[in-house]
PDB file of C-alpha atoms in Angstrom:
ATOM      1  CA  MET A   1     -51.260 -38.279 -17.080  1.00 55.00           C
ATOM      2  CA  VAL A   2     -54.760 -39.376 -18.009  1.00 53.00           C
ATOM      3  CA  SER A   3     -56.232 -37.501 -15.057  1.00 63.00           C
ATOM      4  CA  TYR A   4     -54.293 -34.381 -16.086  1.00 55.00           C
ATOM      5  CA  VAL A   5     -55.660 -34.555 -19.643  1.00 51.00           C
ATOM      6  CA  ASN A   6     -59.172 -35.138 -18.331  1.00 52.00           C
ATOM      7  CA  ALA A   7     -58.850 -32.189 -15.993  1.00 47.00           C
ATOM      8  CA  LEU A   8     -57.620 -30.034 -18.894  1.00 47.00           C
ATOM      9  CA  LEU A   9     -60.505 -31.113 -21.087  1.00 44.00           C
ATOM     10  CA  TYR A  10     -63.023 -30.475 -18.341  1.00 46.00           C
ATOM     11  CA  GLY A  11     -61.460 -27.074 -17.730  1.00 44.00           C
ATOM     12  CA  VAL A  12     -61.611 -26.072 -21.394  1.00 38.00           C
ATOM     13  CA  GLY A  13     -65.142 -27.431 -21.618  1.00 44.00           C
ATOM     14  CA  GLY A  14     -66.149 -25.417 -18.585  1.00 43.00           C
ATOM     15  CA  ILE A  15     -64.719 -22.238 -20.079  1.00 37.00           C
ATOM     16  CA  VAL A  16     -66.575 -22.840 -23.356  1.00 42.00           C
ATOM     17  CA  VAL A  17     -69.847 -23.520 -21.547  1.00 47.00           C
ATOM     18  CA  ALA A  18     -69.398 -20.441 -19.368  1.00 41.00           C
ATOM     19  CA  GLY A  19     -68.620 -18.354 -22.447  1.00 41.00           C
ATOM     20  CA  MET A  20     -71.682 -19.626 -24.257  1.00 47.00           C
ATOM     21  CA  ALA A  21     -73.816 -18.904 -21.192  1.00 46.00           C
ATOM     22  CA  LEU A  22     -72.578 -15.321 -21.105  1.00 43.00           C
ATOM     23  CA  LEU A  23     -73.290 -14.891 -24.819  1.00 52.00           C
ATOM     24  CA  VAL A  24     -76.831 -16.161 -24.319  1.00 53.00           C
ATOM     25  CA  ALA A  25     -77.447 -14.018 -21.242  1.00 48.00           C
ATOM     26  CA  PHE A  26     -76.086 -10.781 -22.702  1.00 46.00           C
ATOM     27  CA  GLN A  27     -76.919 -11.297 -26.370  1.00 60.00           C
ATOM     28  CA  GLU A  28     -79.072  -8.151 -26.668  1.00 63.00           C
ATOM     29  CA  ARG A  29     -76.062  -6.075 -25.624  1.00 62.00           C
ATOM     30  CA  LEU A  30     -74.074  -7.688 -28.423  1.00 66.00           C
ATOM     31  CA  VAL A  31     -76.801  -7.337 -31.059  1.00 77.00           C
ATOM     32  CA  TYR A  32     -77.950  -3.787 -30.227  1.00 91.00           C
ATOM     33  CA  VAL A  33     -75.582  -0.855 -29.681  1.00 91.00           C
ATOM     34  CA  PRO A  34     -77.630   2.266 -28.858  1.00 91.00           C
ATOM     35  CA  VAL A  35     -74.555   4.056 -27.558  1.00 90.00           C
ATOM     36  CA  VAL A  36     -71.294   4.230 -29.489  1.00 85.00           C
ATOM     37  CA  PRO A  37     -68.323   3.857 -27.094  1.00 85.00           C
ATOM     38  CA  GLY A  38     -67.040   7.279 -26.143  1.00 82.00           C
ATOM     39  CA  LEU A  39     -70.294   9.037 -27.042  1.00 83.00           C
ATOM     40  CA  THR A  40     -73.479   9.762 -25.102  1.00 85.00           C
ATOM     41  CA  LYS A  41     -76.903   8.244 -25.725  1.00 87.00           C
ATOM     42  CA  SER A  42     -78.422  11.672 -26.362  1.00 93.00           C
ATOM     43  CA  TYR A  43     -78.454  13.325 -29.783  1.00 95.00           C
ATOM     44  CA  PRO A  44     -75.269  15.330 -30.443  1.00 94.00           C
ATOM     45  CA  PHE A  45     -77.355  17.742 -32.548  1.00 94.00           C
ATOM     46  CA  THR A  46     -80.754  18.052 -34.240  1.00 96.00           C
ATOM     47  CA  PRO A  47     -81.771  18.573 -37.881  1.00 96.00           C
ATOM     48  CA  SER A  48     -81.761  22.339 -37.302  1.00 95.00           C
ATOM     49  CA  ARG A  49     -77.964  22.111 -37.132  1.00 95.00           C
ATOM     50  CA  LEU A  50     -78.074  21.295 -40.854  1.00 95.00           C
ATOM     51  CA  ARG A  51     -80.832  23.853 -41.470  1.00 94.00           C
ATOM     52  CA  LEU A  52     -83.431  21.169 -41.987  1.00 95.00           C
ATOM     53  CA  PRO A  53     -86.989  22.058 -40.915  1.00 93.00           C
ATOM     54  CA  TYR A  54     -88.296  19.243 -38.768  1.00 96.00           C
ATOM     55  CA  GLU A  55     -90.972  18.111 -36.356  1.00 97.00           C
ATOM     56  CA  ASP A  56     -90.367  16.258 -33.105  1.00 98.00           C
ATOM     57  CA  VAL A  57     -92.770  13.320 -33.087  1.00 98.00           C
ATOM     58  CA  TRP A  58     -93.637  11.252 -30.010  1.00 98.00           C
ATOM     59  CA  LEU A  59     -95.317   7.897 -30.494  1.00 97.00           C
ATOM     60  CA  ARG A  60     -96.561   4.996 -28.399  1.00 98.00           C
ATOM     61  CA  SER A  61     -95.878   1.476 -29.584  1.00 98.00           C
ATOM     62  CA  SER A  62     -98.685  -1.035 -29.110  1.00 98.00           C
ATOM     63  CA  ASP A  63     -97.048  -2.267 -25.896  1.00 98.00           C
ATOM     64  CA  GLY A  64     -96.928   1.235 -24.446  1.00 98.00           C
ATOM     65  CA  VAL A  65     -93.276   2.182 -25.001  1.00 98.00           C
ATOM     66  CA  ARG A  66     -92.750   5.903 -25.677  1.00 98.00           C
ATOM     67  CA  LEU A  67     -90.813   6.518 -28.891  1.00 98.00           C
ATOM     68  CA  HIS A  68     -89.186   9.553 -30.438  1.00 98.00           C
ATOM     69  CA  ALA A  69     -88.823  10.400 -34.119  1.00 98.00           C
ATOM     70  CA  TRP A  70     -87.996  13.275 -36.429  1.00 98.00           C
ATOM     71  CA  PHE A  71     -90.182  14.093 -39.422  1.00 98.00           C
ATOM     72  CA  ILE A  72     -88.235  16.162 -41.923  1.00 96.00           C
ATOM     73  CA  LYS A  73     -90.045  17.746 -44.858  1.00 89.00           C
ATOM     74  CA  LEU A  74     -88.311  19.153 -47.894  1.00 80.00           C
ATOM     75  CA  PHE A  75     -90.737  22.081 -47.804  1.00 78.00           C
ATOM     76  CA  PRO A  76     -94.187  22.568 -46.200  1.00 75.00           C
ATOM     77  CA  GLU A  77     -96.288  21.519 -49.200  1.00 73.00           C
ATOM     78  CA  CYS A  78     -94.053  18.710 -50.426  1.00 71.00           C
ATOM     79  CA  ARG A  79     -96.175  15.819 -51.754  1.00 75.00           C
ATOM     80  CA  GLY A  80     -93.256  13.754 -52.934  1.00 88.00           C
ATOM     81  CA  PRO A  81     -92.510  10.279 -51.617  1.00 95.00           C
ATOM     82  CA  THR A  82     -92.020   9.853 -47.883  1.00 97.00           C
ATOM     83  CA  ILE A  83     -89.044   7.730 -46.863  1.00 98.00           C
ATOM     84  CA  LEU A  84     -89.500   5.785 -43.616  1.00 98.00           C
ATOM     85  CA  PHE A  85     -85.843   5.414 -42.665  1.00 98.00           C
ATOM     86  CA  PHE A  86     -84.532   2.663 -40.388  1.00 98.00           C
ATOM     87  CA  GLN A  87     -80.942   3.150 -39.292  1.00 97.00           C
ATOM     88  CA  GLU A  88     -77.991   0.848 -38.794  1.00 94.00           C
ATOM     89  CA  ASN A  89     -77.241  -0.613 -35.401  1.00 91.00           C
ATOM     90  CA  ALA A  90     -74.750   1.615 -33.593  1.00 91.00           C
ATOM     91  CA  GLY A  91     -75.589   5.128 -32.446  1.00 93.00           C
ATOM     92  CA  ASN A  92     -78.726   7.182 -32.969  1.00 95.00           C
ATOM     93  CA  ILE A  93     -80.598   8.937 -35.755  1.00 97.00           C
ATOM     94  CA  ALA A  94     -78.562  12.135 -35.394  1.00 97.00           C
ATOM     95  CA  HIS A  95     -75.543  10.299 -36.772  1.00 95.00           C
ATOM     96  CA  ARG A  96     -77.453   9.768 -40.070  1.00 96.00           C
ATOM     97  CA  LEU A  97     -78.522  13.364 -40.644  1.00 97.00           C
ATOM     98  CA  GLU A  98     -75.849  14.243 -43.204  1.00 97.00           C
ATOM     99  CA  MET A  99     -76.987  11.370 -45.402  1.00 97.00           C
ATOM    100  CA  VAL A 100     -80.632  12.393 -44.912  1.00 97.00           C
ATOM    101  CA  ARG A 101     -79.813  15.980 -45.878  1.00 96.00           C
ATOM    102  CA  ILE A 102     -78.471  14.797 -49.217  1.00 97.00           C
ATOM    103  CA  MET A 103     -81.393  12.381 -49.604  1.00 97.00           C
ATOM    104  CA  LEU A 104     -83.838  15.288 -49.320  1.00 95.00           C
ATOM    105  CA  GLN A 105     -81.950  17.286 -51.926  1.00 93.00           C
ATOM    106  CA  LYS A 106     -81.464  14.480 -54.427  1.00 95.00           C
ATOM    107  CA  LEU A 107     -84.845  12.717 -54.139  1.00 95.00           C
ATOM    108  CA  HIS A 108     -87.159  15.640 -53.290  1.00 93.00           C
ATOM    109  CA  CYS A 109     -88.803  13.604 -50.593  1.00 95.00           C
ATOM    110  CA  ASN A 110     -89.841  13.716 -46.947  1.00 96.00           C
ATOM    111  CA  VAL A 111     -87.991  11.584 -44.395  1.00 98.00           C
ATOM    112  CA  PHE A 112     -89.306  10.060 -41.175  1.00 98.00           C
ATOM    113  CA  MET A 113     -86.488   8.934 -38.847  1.00 98.00           C
ATOM    114  CA  LEU A 114     -87.468   6.634 -35.986  1.00 98.00           C
ATOM    115  CA  SER A 115     -85.418   6.047 -32.858  1.00 98.00           C
ATOM    116  CA  TYR A 116     -85.861   2.388 -31.929  1.00 98.00           C
ATOM    117  CA  ARG A 117     -86.724   1.704 -28.293  1.00 97.00           C
ATOM    118  CA  GLY A 118     -83.631   2.176 -26.166  1.00 96.00           C
ATOM    119  CA  TYR A 119     -82.043   4.410 -28.825  1.00 96.00           C
ATOM    120  CA  GLY A 120     -81.789   8.201 -28.742  1.00 96.00           C
ATOM    121  CA  ALA A 121     -84.662   9.746 -26.780  1.00 97.00           C
ATOM    122  CA  SER A 122     -86.903   6.669 -26.973  1.00 98.00           C
ATOM    123  CA  ASP A 123     -87.722   4.720 -23.826  1.00 97.00           C
ATOM    124  CA  GLY A 124     -87.397   0.983 -23.260  1.00 96.00           C
ATOM    125  CA  TYR A 125     -84.850  -1.650 -24.194  1.00 94.00           C
ATOM    126  CA  PRO A 126     -84.243  -3.020 -27.703  1.00 94.00           C
ATOM    127  CA  SER A 127     -85.406  -6.473 -28.793  1.00 94.00           C
ATOM    128  CA  GLN A 128     -86.604  -7.922 -32.079  1.00 95.00           C
ATOM    129  CA  HIS A 129     -90.214  -8.110 -30.933  1.00 96.00           C
ATOM    130  CA  GLY A 130     -90.124  -4.590 -29.521  1.00 97.00           C
ATOM    131  CA  ILE A 131     -88.449  -2.938 -32.504  1.00 97.00           C
ATOM    132  CA  THR A 132     -90.954  -4.639 -34.811  1.00 98.00           C
ATOM    133  CA  LEU A 133     -93.738  -2.959 -32.801  1.00 98.00           C
ATOM    134  CA  ASP A 134     -91.887   0.360 -33.004  1.00 98.00           C
ATOM    135  CA  ALA A 135     -91.652   0.166 -36.787  1.00 98.00           C
ATOM    136  CA  GLN A 136     -95.379  -0.527 -37.052  1.00 98.00           C
ATOM    137  CA  ALA A 137     -96.146   2.469 -34.826  1.00 98.00           C
ATOM    138  CA  ALA A 138     -94.096   4.693 -37.141  1.00 98.00           C
ATOM    139  CA  LEU A 139     -95.881   3.449 -40.245  1.00 98.00           C
ATOM    140  CA  ASP A 140     -99.299   3.821 -38.629  1.00 98.00           C
ATOM    141  CA  HIS A 141     -98.408   7.385 -37.668  1.00 98.00           C
ATOM    142  CA  LEU A 142     -97.493   8.226 -41.246  1.00 98.00           C
ATOM    143  CA  HIS A 143    -100.744   6.789 -42.549  1.00 98.00           C
ATOM    144  CA  ALA A 144    -102.687   8.944 -40.099  1.00 98.00           C
ATOM    145  CA  ARG A 145    -101.098  12.158 -41.393  1.00 96.00           C
ATOM    146  CA  THR A 146    -102.908  14.424 -43.839  1.00 93.00           C
ATOM    147  CA  ASP A 147     -99.875  16.389 -45.034  1.00 92.00           C
ATOM    148  CA  ILE A 148     -98.254  13.600 -47.071  1.00 94.00           C
ATOM    149  CA  ASP A 149     -99.246  11.288 -49.899  1.00 94.00           C
ATOM    150  CA  THR A 150     -99.748   8.050 -47.969  1.00 96.00           C
ATOM    151  CA  SER A 151     -99.725   6.025 -51.190  1.00 96.00           C
ATOM    152  CA  ARG A 152     -96.050   6.919 -51.673  1.00 97.00           C
ATOM    153  CA  ILE A 153     -94.476   5.651 -48.448  1.00 98.00           C
ATOM    154  CA  VAL A 154     -91.165   3.870 -49.085  1.00 98.00           C
ATOM    155  CA  VAL A 155     -89.280   1.911 -46.436  1.00 98.00           C
ATOM    156  CA  PHE A 156     -85.492   2.367 -46.527  1.00 98.00           C
ATOM    157  CA  GLY A 157     -83.323   0.247 -44.227  1.00 98.00           C
ATOM    158  CA  ARG A 158     -79.576  -0.089 -43.890  1.00 98.00           C
ATOM    159  CA  SER A 159     -77.965  -3.088 -42.126  1.00 96.00           C
ATOM    160  CA  LEU A 160     -80.141  -3.795 -39.042  1.00 96.00           C
ATOM    161  CA  GLY A 161     -82.614  -1.281 -40.454  1.00 98.00           C
ATOM    162  CA  GLY A 162     -82.981  -3.459 -43.535  1.00 98.00           C
ATOM    163  CA  ALA A 163     -84.048  -6.384 -41.377  1.00 98.00           C
ATOM    164  CA  VAL A 164     -86.567  -4.136 -39.590  1.00 98.00           C
ATOM    165  CA  GLY A 165     -87.830  -2.708 -42.865  1.00 98.00           C
ATOM    166  CA  ALA A 166     -88.253  -6.105 -44.516  1.00 98.00           C
ATOM    167  CA  VAL A 167     -90.494  -7.337 -41.686  1.00 98.00           C
ATOM    168  CA  LEU A 168     -92.595  -4.163 -41.761  1.00 98.00           C
ATOM    169  CA  THR A 169     -92.966  -4.222 -45.550  1.00 98.00           C
ATOM    170  CA  LYS A 170     -94.022  -7.872 -45.587  1.00 98.00           C
ATOM    171  CA  LYS A 171     -96.665  -7.240 -42.933  1.00 98.00           C
ATOM    172  CA  ASN A 172     -98.073  -4.165 -44.679  1.00 98.00           C
ATOM    173  CA  PRO A 173     -98.500  -4.877 -48.403  1.00 97.00           C
ATOM    174  CA  ASN A 174    -101.172  -2.163 -48.712  1.00 97.00           C
ATOM    175  CA  LYS A 175     -99.373   0.500 -46.697  1.00 98.00           C
ATOM    176  CA  VAL A 176     -95.807   0.358 -48.056  1.00 98.00           C
ATOM    177  CA  ALA A 177     -95.252   1.146 -51.735  1.00 98.00           C
ATOM    178  CA  ALA A 178     -91.660  -0.134 -52.033  1.00 98.00           C
ATOM    179  CA  LEU A 179     -88.645  -1.322 -50.060  1.00 98.00           C
ATOM    180  CA  ILE A 180     -84.988  -0.304 -50.310  1.00 98.00           C
ATOM    181  CA  LEU A 181     -82.324  -2.429 -48.588  1.00 98.00           C
ATOM    182  CA  GLU A 182     -78.695  -1.420 -48.224  1.00 98.00           C
ATOM    183  CA  ASN A 183     -75.913  -3.672 -46.885  1.00 98.00           C
ATOM    184  CA  THR A 184     -78.339  -5.881 -44.987  1.00 98.00           C
ATOM    185  CA  PHE A 185     -77.581  -9.305 -43.519  1.00 96.00           C
ATOM    186  CA  THR A 186     -79.353 -12.597 -44.186  1.00 96.00           C
ATOM    187  CA  SER A 187     -79.814 -13.146 -40.443  1.00 93.00           C
ATOM    188  CA  ILE A 188     -78.246 -12.403 -37.088  1.00 89.00           C
ATOM    189  CA  LEU A 189     -77.606 -16.148 -36.908  1.00 88.00           C
ATOM    190  CA  ASP A 190     -75.256 -15.867 -39.877  1.00 88.00           C
ATOM    191  CA  MET A 191     -73.709 -12.643 -38.580  1.00 88.00           C
ATOM    192  CA  ALA A 192     -72.766 -14.308 -35.290  1.00 81.00           C
ATOM    193  CA  GLY A 193     -70.193 -16.431 -37.123  1.00 81.00           C
ATOM    194  CA  VAL A 194     -68.904 -13.381 -39.003  1.00 83.00           C
ATOM    195  CA  LEU A 195     -68.336 -11.274 -35.899  1.00 78.00           C
ATOM    196  CA  LEU A 196     -67.237 -14.160 -33.633  1.00 75.00           C
ATOM    197  CA  PRO A 197     -65.846 -16.899 -35.925  1.00 79.00           C
ATOM    198  CA  PHE A 198     -65.877 -19.648 -33.291  1.00 75.00           C
ATOM    199  CA  LEU A 199     -69.683 -19.310 -33.110  1.00 75.00           C
ATOM    200  CA  LYS A 200     -70.157 -20.448 -36.713  1.00 75.00           C
ATOM    201  CA  TRP A 201     -70.065 -24.049 -35.465  1.00 74.00           C
ATOM    202  CA  PHE A 202     -72.920 -23.430 -33.054  1.00 77.00           C
ATOM    203  CA  ILE A 203     -75.084 -20.688 -34.622  1.00 78.00           C
ATOM    204  CA  GLY A 204     -76.008 -20.110 -38.254  1.00 76.00           C
ATOM    205  CA  LYS A 205     -78.526 -20.242 -41.056  1.00 79.00           C
ATOM    206  CA  SER A 206     -77.824 -19.551 -44.741  1.00 71.00           C
ATOM    207  CA  THR A 207     -74.048 -19.121 -44.797  1.00 71.00           C
ATOM    208  CA  SER A 208     -72.854 -21.192 -41.848  1.00 63.00           C
ATOM    209  CA  LYS A 209     -71.936 -24.824 -41.328  1.00 65.00           C
ATOM    210  CA  GLY A 210     -71.908 -26.810 -38.133  1.00 64.00           C
ATOM    211  CA  LEU A 211     -74.310 -28.201 -35.577  1.00 67.00           C
ATOM    212  CA  LYS A 212     -76.106 -24.860 -34.999  1.00 76.00           C
ATOM    213  CA  ILE A 213     -77.276 -26.110 -31.631  1.00 75.00           C
ATOM    214  CA  LEU A 214     -77.568 -22.607 -30.188  1.00 74.00           C
ATOM    215  CA  ASN A 215     -79.978 -21.238 -32.806  1.00 77.00           C
ATOM    216  CA  ILE A 216     -82.936 -21.869 -30.525  1.00 80.00           C
ATOM    217  CA  VAL A 217     -81.579 -19.605 -27.774  1.00 75.00           C
ATOM    218  CA  VAL A 218     -81.068 -16.559 -30.007  1.00 81.00           C
ATOM    219  CA  ARG A 219     -83.793 -14.079 -29.083  1.00 80.00           C
ATOM    220  CA  SER A 220     -83.231 -11.681 -31.989  1.00 85.00           C
ATOM    221  CA  PRO A 221     -82.514 -13.878 -35.025  1.00 91.00           C
ATOM    222  CA  TRP A 222     -83.763 -11.316 -37.588  1.00 92.00           C
ATOM    223  CA  ASN A 223     -84.170 -13.927 -40.330  1.00 95.00           C
ATOM    224  CA  THR A 224     -84.287 -11.484 -43.227  1.00 97.00           C
ATOM    225  CA  ILE A 225     -83.603 -14.304 -45.700  1.00 96.00           C
ATOM    226  CA  ASP A 226     -86.964 -15.858 -44.804  1.00 96.00           C
ATOM    227  CA  VAL A 227     -88.882 -12.586 -44.708  1.00 98.00           C
ATOM    228  CA  ILE A 228     -87.612 -11.182 -48.009  1.00 98.00           C
ATOM    229  CA  GLY A 229     -89.020 -14.146 -49.906  1.00 96.00           C
ATOM    230  CA  GLN A 230     -92.515 -13.055 -48.839  1.00 97.00           C
ATOM    231  CA  VAL A 231     -92.311  -9.355 -49.749  1.00 98.00           C
ATOM    232  CA  GLU A 232     -94.677  -8.485 -52.595  1.00 97.00           C
ATOM    233  CA  GLN A 233     -93.661  -4.876 -53.204  1.00 98.00           C
ATOM    234  CA  PRO A 234     -90.813  -3.682 -55.464  1.00 98.00           C
ATOM    235  CA  ILE A 235     -87.386  -4.019 -53.814  1.00 98.00           C
ATOM    236  CA  LEU A 236     -84.129  -2.207 -54.552  1.00 98.00           C
ATOM    237  CA  PHE A 237     -80.955  -3.867 -53.226  1.00 98.00           C
ATOM    238  CA  LEU A 238     -77.947  -1.540 -52.791  1.00 98.00           C
ATOM    239  CA  SER A 239     -74.741  -3.458 -52.091  1.00 98.00           C
ATOM    240  CA  GLY A 240     -71.323  -2.026 -51.206  1.00 98.00           C
ATOM    241  CA  LEU A 241     -68.704  -4.512 -52.350  1.00 98.00           C
ATOM    242  CA  GLN A 242     -66.149  -3.305 -49.791  1.00 97.00           C
ATOM    243  CA  ASP A 243     -68.515  -3.819 -46.870  1.00 97.00           C
ATOM    244  CA  GLU A 244     -66.265  -4.658 -43.926  1.00 95.00           C
ATOM    245  CA  MET A 245     -69.132  -5.580 -41.587  1.00 94.00           C
ATOM    246  CA  VAL A 246     -71.700  -7.590 -43.574  1.00 96.00           C
ATOM    247  CA  PRO A 247     -70.202  -9.809 -46.303  1.00 96.00           C
ATOM    248  CA  PRO A 248     -71.625  -8.744 -49.709  1.00 97.00           C
ATOM    249  CA  LEU A 249     -72.672 -12.378 -50.192  1.00 97.00           C
ATOM    250  CA  HIS A 250     -75.527 -11.716 -47.785  1.00 97.00           C
ATOM    251  CA  MET A 251     -77.056  -9.135 -50.124  1.00 98.00           C
ATOM    252  CA  GLN A 252     -76.657 -11.464 -53.082  1.00 98.00           C
ATOM    253  CA  LEU A 253     -78.463 -14.233 -51.217  1.00 97.00           C
ATOM    254  CA  LEU A 254     -81.277 -11.870 -50.228  1.00 98.00           C
ATOM    255  CA  TYR A 255     -81.727 -10.760 -53.828  1.00 98.00           C
ATOM    256  CA  ALA A 256     -81.716 -14.345 -55.102  1.00 98.00           C
ATOM    257  CA  LYS A 257     -84.350 -15.346 -52.555  1.00 97.00           C
ATOM    258  CA  ALA A 258     -86.606 -12.389 -53.357  1.00 98.00           C
ATOM    259  CA  ALA A 259     -86.221 -12.651 -57.126  1.00 97.00           C
ATOM    260  CA  THR A 260     -87.503 -16.235 -57.199  1.00 96.00           C
ATOM    261  CA  HIS A 261     -91.049 -14.932 -56.791  1.00 95.00           C
ATOM    262  CA  ASN A 262     -90.868 -11.124 -57.086  1.00 97.00           C
ATOM    263  CA  ARG A 263     -90.189  -9.788 -60.573  1.00 95.00           C
ATOM    264  CA  GLN A 264     -89.862  -6.225 -59.320  1.00 97.00           C
ATOM    265  CA  CYS A 265     -86.432  -6.659 -57.745  1.00 98.00           C
ATOM    266  CA  VAL A 266     -83.355  -4.661 -58.716  1.00 98.00           C
ATOM    267  CA  PHE A 267     -79.813  -5.371 -57.511  1.00 98.00           C
ATOM    268  CA  VAL A 268     -77.097  -2.705 -57.870  1.00 98.00           C
ATOM    269  CA  GLU A 269     -73.482  -2.990 -56.706  1.00 98.00           C
ATOM    270  CA  PHE A 270     -71.094  -0.193 -55.747  1.00 98.00           C
ATOM    271  CA  PRO A 271     -67.456  -1.330 -56.049  1.00 97.00           C
ATOM    272  CA  THR A 272     -66.000   1.048 -53.441  1.00 97.00           C
ATOM    273  CA  GLY A 273     -68.932   1.043 -51.019  1.00 97.00           C
ATOM    274  CA  MET A 274     -68.239   0.155 -47.386  1.00 97.00           C
ATOM    275  CA  HIS A 275     -70.804  -0.676 -44.718  1.00 96.00           C
ATOM    276  CA  MET A 276     -71.593   2.883 -43.662  1.00 94.00           C
ATOM    277  CA  ASP A 277     -70.507   4.970 -46.641  1.00 96.00           C
ATOM    278  CA  THR A 278     -71.983   3.361 -49.754  1.00 98.00           C
ATOM    279  CA  TRP A 279     -74.310   6.365 -50.099  1.00 97.00           C
ATOM    280  CA  LEU A 280     -71.251   8.636 -50.077  1.00 97.00           C
ATOM    281  CA  SER A 281     -68.734   6.642 -52.111  1.00 97.00           C
ATOM    282  CA  GLY A 282     -71.418   5.796 -54.664  1.00 97.00           C
ATOM    283  CA  GLY A 283     -71.784   9.489 -55.477  1.00 96.00           C
ATOM    284  CA  ASP A 284     -74.274  10.612 -58.108  1.00 97.00           C
ATOM    285  CA  ARG A 285     -74.702   7.062 -59.411  1.00 98.00           C
ATOM    286  CA  TYR A 286     -76.021   5.960 -56.025  1.00 98.00           C
ATOM    287  CA  TRP A 287     -78.642   8.700 -55.826  1.00 98.00           C
ATOM    288  CA  ARG A 288     -79.620   8.405 -59.481  1.00 98.00           C
ATOM    289  CA  THR A 289     -80.176   4.672 -58.925  1.00 98.00           C
ATOM    290  CA  VAL A 290     -82.581   5.367 -56.058  1.00 98.00           C
ATOM    291  CA  GLN A 291     -84.252   8.173 -58.014  1.00 97.00           C
ATOM    292  CA  LEU A 292     -84.919   5.925 -61.019  1.00 98.00           C
ATOM    293  CA  PHE A 293     -86.355   3.228 -58.759  1.00 98.00           C
ATOM    294  CA  LEU A 294     -88.751   5.708 -57.140  1.00 97.00           C
ATOM    295  CA  GLU A 295     -89.771   7.207 -60.480  1.00 96.00           C
ATOM    296  CA  GLN A 296     -90.735   3.789 -61.770  1.00 96.00           C
ATOM    297  CA  HIS A 297     -92.359   2.258 -58.717  1.00 97.00           C
ATOM    298  CA  VAL A 298     -93.568   5.243 -56.675  1.00 95.00           C
ATOM    299  CA  PRO A 299     -94.518   7.813 -59.345  1.00 94.00           C
ATOM    300  CA  GLU A 300     -96.429  11.030 -58.864  1.00 87.00           C
ATOM    301  CA  LYS A 301    -100.171  10.673 -59.311  1.00 76.00           C
ATOM    302  CA  LYS A 302    -100.128  12.604 -62.570  1.00 67.00           C
ATOM    303  CA  GLU A 303     -97.752  10.022 -64.033  1.00 46.00           C
ATOM    304  CA  GLU A 304     -99.819   6.962 -63.159  1.00 44.00           C
ATOM    305  CA  ASN A 305    -101.392   6.723 -66.607  1.00 43.00           C
ATOM    306  CA  GLN A 306     -98.236   7.441 -68.530  1.00 45.00           C
ATOM    307  CA  SER A 307     -96.093   4.669 -69.918  1.00 44.00           C
ATOM    308  CA  SER A 308     -92.894   3.938 -68.017  1.00 45.00           C
ATOM    309  CA  GLN A 309     -89.816   5.692 -69.335  1.00 46.00           C
ATOM    310  CA  ASN A 310     -87.493   3.332 -67.486  1.00 48.00           C
ATOM    311  CA  GLU A 311     -88.089  -0.013 -69.188  1.00 48.00           C
ATOM    312  CA  ASN A 312     -84.463  -0.989 -68.698  1.00 48.00           C
ATOM    313  CA  PHE A 313     -84.864  -0.750 -64.903  1.00 49.00           C
ATOM    314  CA  SER A 314     -86.405  -4.152 -64.309  1.00 48.00           C
ATOM    315  CA  GLY A 315     -83.841  -6.625 -63.015  1.00 50.00           C
ATOM    316  CA  LYS A 316     -80.322  -7.444 -61.907  1.00 56.00           C
ATOM    317  CA  GLY A 317     -77.715  -6.256 -64.325  1.00 48.00           C
ATOM    318  CA  SER A 318     -80.243  -4.451 -66.518  1.00 45.00           C
ATOM    319  CA  LEU A 319     -80.014  -1.052 -64.865  1.00 52.00           C
ATOM    320  CA  LYS A 320     -78.031   1.418 -66.928  1.00 40.00           C
ATOM    321  CA  SER A 321     -77.006   3.717 -64.115  1.00 41.00           C
ATOM    322  CA  PRO A 322     -75.326   7.017 -64.980  1.00 41.00           C
ATOM    323  CA  MET A 323     -71.574   7.043 -64.457  1.00 38.00           C
TER     324      MET A 323
END
């Protein structure tokens, strides 16, 4: 009987160890999803499908990887803010074009959409180190352009894109005017326990309990909770309370960490917002919230010497968003 129990325990232990080994070996495939199941890696359509004038941009990251991006201008002489948009995990930038179309209309801005390495038409394979280099290449490209106001570049990231954007913004305090985060996680370490509950005993950071003995083997931890506390620029947090992927608590923790040292943080909740559709379910209130944030923190040059008309837009719970 004892030998049977021992054999059972050894068998279960072996399965657990083998499972952990597979998770470690194939973790990038779990973290990054360039291709949505059932779809192709290529773009299903381009901005021209939505009648958006655009430019195909090809970049080289500092490690030589060839990257693709779309630069979409509202109109040829637009000097409004330029949004450097970092997408969610699954799929490619074409899947975000409907949201970008409305963004252009509502905010009167330009939008630069980067395909991370391994995504869309970009070469290479995704990793935290590599995508960080890709983001820097995109920002450097924007600062080299002469057809935009480089003092009004705003980083906008959703989910994984928020983690990417936070790192880029922290590293470039003189090149990024403001940061917008939507439904972003505190870290991949915390998300591991959300997506695979049994992992919460082995991997975690801010929201997990347990031994966390596997933290050191995670190659893409994306510790946004640590990075956000070092961002100096104004930050707008947009949180969908029905987010089925990233628990809304993550956004609350990110705001709390940032607000301890940054007085230019704003946190806004959208009661019906889910992970991918907060921009849609939030309706006019969502876009007016972003518009007010940009008007205050990324104003037109002619408004620099005028007093702010949005004094109530200065902290959590103080924003009087239109209904």
